[in-house]
Amino acid sequence: MKNEKERYDLSPKELPEKWYNIIPDLPTPPPPPKDPDDGPSRMDNLNKVFSKGVLDQEMCEDRYVEIPEEVRELYRQAGRPRPLIRARGLEEELETPAKLYYKSEFESPTGSHKVNTALPQAFYAKQQGIERLTTETGAGQWGTALAYACSLVGLDITVYWVRAASSWKEERRNLMQLYGAEVHDSPSTQTKIGKEMLNEDSDHEGSLGIAISEALQDAKRDENAAYSLGSVLNHVLLHQTIIGLETKKQFKMAGDYPDVVISCVGGGSNFGGLAIPFAADRINDGKETEFIAAQSEVAPNLNGDYRYDFGDYAEQTPLMKMFTLGHQSAMPSIKADGLRYHGAAPIISALKNEGFIDTIIFPQDEEYVFDRAKTFIQSEGFLPALESAYSVAAAIDKAKECKRKGEEKTIVFNVSGNGFMDMEGYRDVLGLG
Ligand SMILES: *Cc1c(COP(=O)(O)O)cnc(C)c1O
């Protein structure tokens, strides 16, 4: 054992008091969302379905936004601040001169970083007198996080769950139900768009874009309900900056600073959460930090076109400027279903457009990725979520590159969730007995 510290803990008192909004610092801020040329106004729709608290934050131009004391208390109840861990075991296993650190979002009570935005979103809805939230979920982590938050603040919740994942993640469905959620496989018979899709194909495996359309239609027809989104939007990324703000304090404790920041990208919320506070230093302090986004070849949205596109299949959201594969593009299902979304968050897209972000695209069969997760499990002892395995794999590949080139870089990666309910994914792909 070397005598440098392995783990950097902040006390509950050191929990950040403000979220960080990068938009005022961006050289070219993302252009605002807008309505398409024809059809009803989707911008008006936004005002109808979102709670006021998050809508204000969506348009916010302040650099820092106070975290309400009630939300800070909920964050503490959920176990924040979370440790930053030096990956000594992994470094030794890889014989790399690089220094590896990871942020432990897998310590979340429901299994992912999504709790960081679920709690404030539920808090603002409750404060406004809303009774029920509707949402979509892909891998199931977002639905669980929001069900957890709703149970803590006292709201009902309806979840539309992409069938590609709901068909094999029975335990996650039960966890959402334990938190009091009503869960529908999507496409469902609950909404007009769901019925249309089922008419086309009664075994339709669904997509996040379709599930978002269903949750929006549900919220629109009930004046006591609001809709809640787990990634992509500015307010979601704002809430997630708690990850990177904590991590920056922890690097100060360690007397170190990352040369490379890595995470997986579906819509971009966990990547943004870690990366955005460090991207600010690149903009304002001339740091040369590298940012790497890990994606699947079934949904490499950051390599798509940078243009205005809808956020959902049925074109109910406003148009947002983002790197996109097209809002109705078919993406084969993978085990890491949380990474299967057609577009990257407008803020992440703006950073990509500035040349801040490199992407690494992993093969569809996922064996390459889950095999590297196995190396992490055996050297660090934690079980990453299937999506987080992409972050781990990208960090391992970077550490190996450092070894080849003899570079002593400091690398930080986010382990966005735990894989306790993902075992079937690992089993199928790695052929476990
Ligand atoms: C949802 C999810 C992701 C992907 O979504 P982002 O918004 O890109 O973070 C990644 N990891 C986990 C564990 C998730 O639950």
Short mmCIF file of C-alpha atoms in Angstrom, two decimals, residues 144-352:
data_model
loop_
_atom_site.label_atom_id
_atom_site.label_comp_id
_atom_site.label_asym_id
_atom_site.label_seq_id
_atom_site.Cartn_x
_atom_site.Cartn_y
_atom_site.Cartn_z
CA THR A 144 -36.90 4.75 -10.03
CA ALA A 145 -35.15 7.98 -9.05
CA LEU A 146 -38.28 10.06 -9.63
CA ALA A 147 -40.50 7.51 -7.85
CA TYR A 148 -38.12 7.75 -4.87
CA ALA A 149 -38.22 11.56 -4.91
CA CYS A 150 -42.03 11.60 -5.22
CA SER A 151 -42.40 9.24 -2.29
CA LEU A 152 -40.18 11.48 -0.12
CA VAL A 153 -41.98 14.74 -0.95
CA GLY A 154 -45.50 13.23 -1.24
CA LEU A 155 -46.49 13.16 -4.95
CA ASP A 156 -48.13 10.53 -7.15
CA ILE A 157 -46.17 9.37 -10.17
CA THR A 158 -46.90 7.60 -13.47
CA VAL A 159 -43.98 6.09 -15.39
CA TYR A 160 -43.93 5.12 -19.10
CA TRP A 161 -41.21 2.54 -19.47
CA VAL A 162 -39.57 1.60 -22.78
CA ARG A 163 -40.54 -2.03 -23.38
CA ALA A 164 -37.05 -2.98 -24.64
CA ALA A 165 -35.89 -2.69 -21.02
CA SER A 166 -39.10 -3.23 -19.02
CA SER A 167 -39.48 -6.68 -20.57
CA TRP A 168 -36.41 -8.01 -18.73
CA LYS A 169 -35.94 -5.77 -15.67
CA GLU A 170 -38.66 -7.19 -13.43
CA GLU A 171 -36.90 -6.22 -10.19
CA ARG A 172 -36.60 -2.59 -11.17
CA ARG A 173 -40.34 -2.50 -11.90
CA ASN A 174 -40.96 -3.84 -8.40
CA LEU A 175 -38.68 -1.22 -6.86
CA MET A 176 -40.60 1.58 -8.62
CA GLN A 177 -43.83 0.01 -7.36
CA LEU A 178 -42.48 -0.14 -3.82
CA TYR A 179 -41.93 3.62 -4.03
CA GLY A 180 -45.58 3.93 -5.06
CA ALA A 181 -45.24 4.43 -8.83
CA GLU A 182 -47.78 3.37 -11.44
CA VAL A 183 -45.70 1.79 -14.21
CA HIS A 184 -46.83 1.25 -17.84
CA ASP A 185 -44.80 -0.53 -20.50
CA SER A 186 -44.36 1.83 -23.46
CA PRO A 187 -45.85 1.95 -26.03
CA SER A 188 -48.94 1.61 -23.81
CA THR A 189 -52.70 1.66 -24.28
CA GLN A 190 -52.91 4.72 -21.97
CA THR A 191 -52.23 7.35 -24.64
CA LYS A 192 -53.10 8.16 -28.24
CA ILE A 193 -49.52 7.86 -29.49
CA GLY A 194 -49.03 4.61 -27.57
CA LYS A 195 -52.11 3.07 -29.19
CA GLU A 196 -50.95 4.22 -32.64
CA MET A 197 -47.58 2.56 -32.19
CA LEU A 198 -49.17 -0.66 -30.90
CA ASN A 199 -51.49 -0.72 -33.90
CA GLU A 200 -48.45 -0.68 -36.16
CA ASP A 201 -46.70 -3.41 -34.16
CA SER A 202 -48.29 -5.09 -31.14
CA ASP A 203 -44.81 -6.11 -29.83
CA HIS A 204 -43.29 -2.66 -30.38
CA GLU A 205 -40.17 -2.45 -28.20
CA GLY A 206 -40.50 1.29 -27.78
CA SER A 207 -37.94 4.06 -27.48
CA LEU A 208 -37.27 6.97 -25.13
CA GLY A 209 -38.68 9.32 -27.78
CA ILE A 210 -42.00 7.44 -27.79
CA ALA A 211 -42.17 7.15 -24.00
CA ILE A 212 -41.58 10.91 -23.69
CA SER A 213 -44.51 11.50 -26.07
CA GLU A 214 -46.73 9.29 -23.90
CA ALA A 215 -45.79 11.00 -20.64
CA LEU A 216 -46.34 14.44 -22.23
CA GLN A 217 -49.79 13.47 -23.52
CA ASP A 218 -50.71 12.16 -20.07
CA ALA A 219 -49.57 15.35 -18.29
CA LYS A 220 -51.30 17.61 -20.82
CA ARG A 221 -54.75 16.14 -20.19
CA ASP A 222 -54.57 16.43 -16.36
CA GLU A 223 -54.35 19.92 -14.88
CA ASN A 224 -53.05 18.61 -11.55
CA ALA A 225 -50.17 16.79 -13.22
CA ALA A 226 -46.78 17.99 -14.45
CA TYR A 227 -44.27 16.30 -16.67
CA SER A 228 -40.72 15.64 -15.57
CA LEU A 229 -37.69 14.85 -17.77
CA GLY A 230 -34.61 13.00 -16.53
CA SER A 231 -31.93 14.31 -18.91
CA VAL A 232 -31.20 16.66 -21.83
CA LEU A 233 -32.80 19.92 -20.59
CA ASN A 234 -30.83 22.83 -19.14
CA HIS A 235 -32.39 22.57 -15.67
CA VAL A 236 -31.49 18.87 -15.45
CA LEU A 237 -27.85 19.57 -16.27
CA LEU A 238 -27.90 22.49 -13.81
CA HIS A 239 -28.97 20.15 -10.97
CA GLN A 240 -26.40 17.55 -11.99
CA THR A 241 -23.51 20.02 -11.63
CA ILE A 242 -23.57 19.04 -7.94
CA ILE A 243 -21.44 16.06 -9.11
CA GLY A 244 -18.65 18.16 -10.62
CA LEU A 245 -18.81 20.89 -7.96
CA GLU A 246 -18.19 18.30 -5.25
CA THR A 247 -15.49 16.68 -7.36
CA LYS A 248 -13.64 19.98 -7.76
CA LYS A 249 -13.53 20.43 -3.97
CA GLN A 250 -12.28 16.85 -3.66
CA PHE A 251 -9.49 17.43 -6.17
CA LYS A 252 -8.41 20.41 -4.06
CA MET A 253 -8.20 18.08 -1.06
CA ALA A 254 -6.13 15.68 -3.17
CA GLY A 255 -3.86 18.49 -4.39
CA ASP A 256 -4.52 17.33 -7.93
CA TYR A 257 -6.52 18.42 -11.01
CA PRO A 258 -7.83 16.30 -13.89
CA ASP A 259 -6.21 16.37 -17.33
CA VAL A 260 -8.99 14.14 -18.63
CA VAL A 261 -12.69 14.01 -17.67
CA ILE A 262 -14.67 11.00 -18.88
CA SER A 263 -18.23 9.75 -18.77
CA CYS A 264 -20.91 7.98 -20.77
CA VAL A 265 -23.48 10.04 -22.69
CA GLY A 266 -27.10 9.16 -23.33
CA GLY A 267 -28.79 12.56 -23.12
CA GLY A 268 -25.73 14.00 -21.42
CA SER A 269 -26.78 14.64 -17.81
CA ASN A 270 -24.22 12.61 -15.88
CA PHE A 271 -21.40 13.60 -18.26
CA GLY A 272 -22.47 17.23 -18.02
CA GLY A 273 -22.84 16.99 -14.26
CA LEU A 274 -19.21 16.00 -13.87
CA ALA A 275 -17.72 17.90 -16.81
CA ILE A 276 -19.43 21.31 -16.77
CA PRO A 277 -17.66 22.77 -13.69
CA PHE A 278 -14.32 21.70 -15.21
CA ALA A 279 -15.30 23.04 -18.64
CA ALA A 280 -15.77 26.41 -16.91
CA ASP A 281 -12.08 26.33 -15.93
CA ARG A 282 -11.12 25.62 -19.53
CA ILE A 283 -13.14 28.65 -20.67
CA ASN A 284 -12.21 31.06 -17.85
CA ASP A 285 -8.78 29.91 -16.63
CA GLY A 286 -7.23 28.48 -19.79
CA LYS A 287 -7.02 24.92 -18.43
CA GLU A 288 -6.40 22.34 -21.15
CA THR A 289 -8.63 19.62 -19.77
CA GLU A 290 -9.72 16.96 -22.25
CA PHE A 291 -13.34 15.75 -22.17
CA ILE A 292 -14.27 12.30 -23.46
CA ALA A 293 -17.85 11.11 -24.01
CA ALA A 294 -18.42 7.34 -24.25
CA GLN A 295 -21.30 6.19 -26.45
CA SER A 296 -22.68 3.10 -28.18
CA GLU A 297 -22.57 2.69 -31.94
CA VAL A 298 -26.38 2.23 -31.86
CA ALA A 299 -26.83 5.83 -30.66
CA PRO A 300 -23.69 7.93 -31.33
CA ASN A 301 -25.73 11.14 -31.14
CA LEU A 302 -22.67 13.39 -30.66
CA ASN A 303 -21.53 12.32 -34.14
CA GLY A 304 -24.91 13.25 -35.64
CA ASP A 305 -25.87 16.58 -37.25
CA TYR A 306 -25.93 19.84 -35.27
CA ARG A 307 -29.38 21.19 -36.05
CA TYR A 308 -32.82 21.87 -34.61
CA ASP A 309 -34.75 18.66 -33.83
CA PHE A 310 -37.62 17.48 -31.66
CA GLY A 311 -36.94 15.81 -28.32
CA ASP A 312 -39.60 13.14 -28.78
CA TYR A 313 -40.97 10.83 -31.43
CA ALA A 314 -44.43 12.45 -31.75
CA GLU A 315 -43.05 16.01 -32.15
CA GLN A 316 -44.69 17.47 -29.05
CA THR A 317 -41.58 19.16 -27.66
CA PRO A 318 -40.21 22.41 -29.06
CA LEU A 319 -37.30 22.16 -31.48
CA MET A 320 -33.94 22.20 -29.72
CA LYS A 321 -30.55 22.82 -31.30
CA MET A 322 -28.60 19.66 -30.69
CA PHE A 323 -26.39 16.99 -32.15
CA THR A 324 -28.99 14.47 -33.27
CA LEU A 325 -29.48 11.29 -35.22
CA GLY A 326 -33.08 12.32 -36.03
CA HIS A 327 -36.02 12.10 -33.63
CA GLN A 328 -37.61 9.13 -35.38
CA SER A 329 -34.43 7.19 -36.11
CA ALA A 330 -34.55 3.48 -35.26
CA MET A 331 -31.85 2.48 -32.80
CA PRO A 332 -31.36 -1.25 -32.12
CA SER A 333 -31.84 -2.04 -28.41
CA ILE A 334 -28.79 -2.72 -26.26
CA LYS A 335 -28.44 -3.76 -22.63
CA ALA A 336 -27.30 -0.26 -21.65
CA ASP A 337 -30.64 1.14 -22.74
CA GLY A 338 -30.06 4.45 -20.91
CA LEU A 339 -27.56 5.36 -23.66
CA ARG A 340 -30.09 4.90 -26.48
CA TYR A 341 -31.41 8.39 -27.18
CA HIS A 342 -31.36 10.25 -30.48
CA GLY A 343 -30.05 13.63 -29.30
CA ALA A 344 -27.46 15.15 -26.96
CA ALA A 345 -28.44 17.91 -24.51
CA PRO A 346 -28.26 21.44 -26.01
CA ILE A 347 -25.56 22.45 -23.50
CA ILE A 348 -23.46 19.35 -24.26
CA SER A 349 -24.02 19.94 -27.98
CA ALA A 350 -22.81 23.54 -27.63
CA LEU A 351 -19.67 22.31 -25.84
CA LYS A 352 -19.13 19.70 -28.56
#
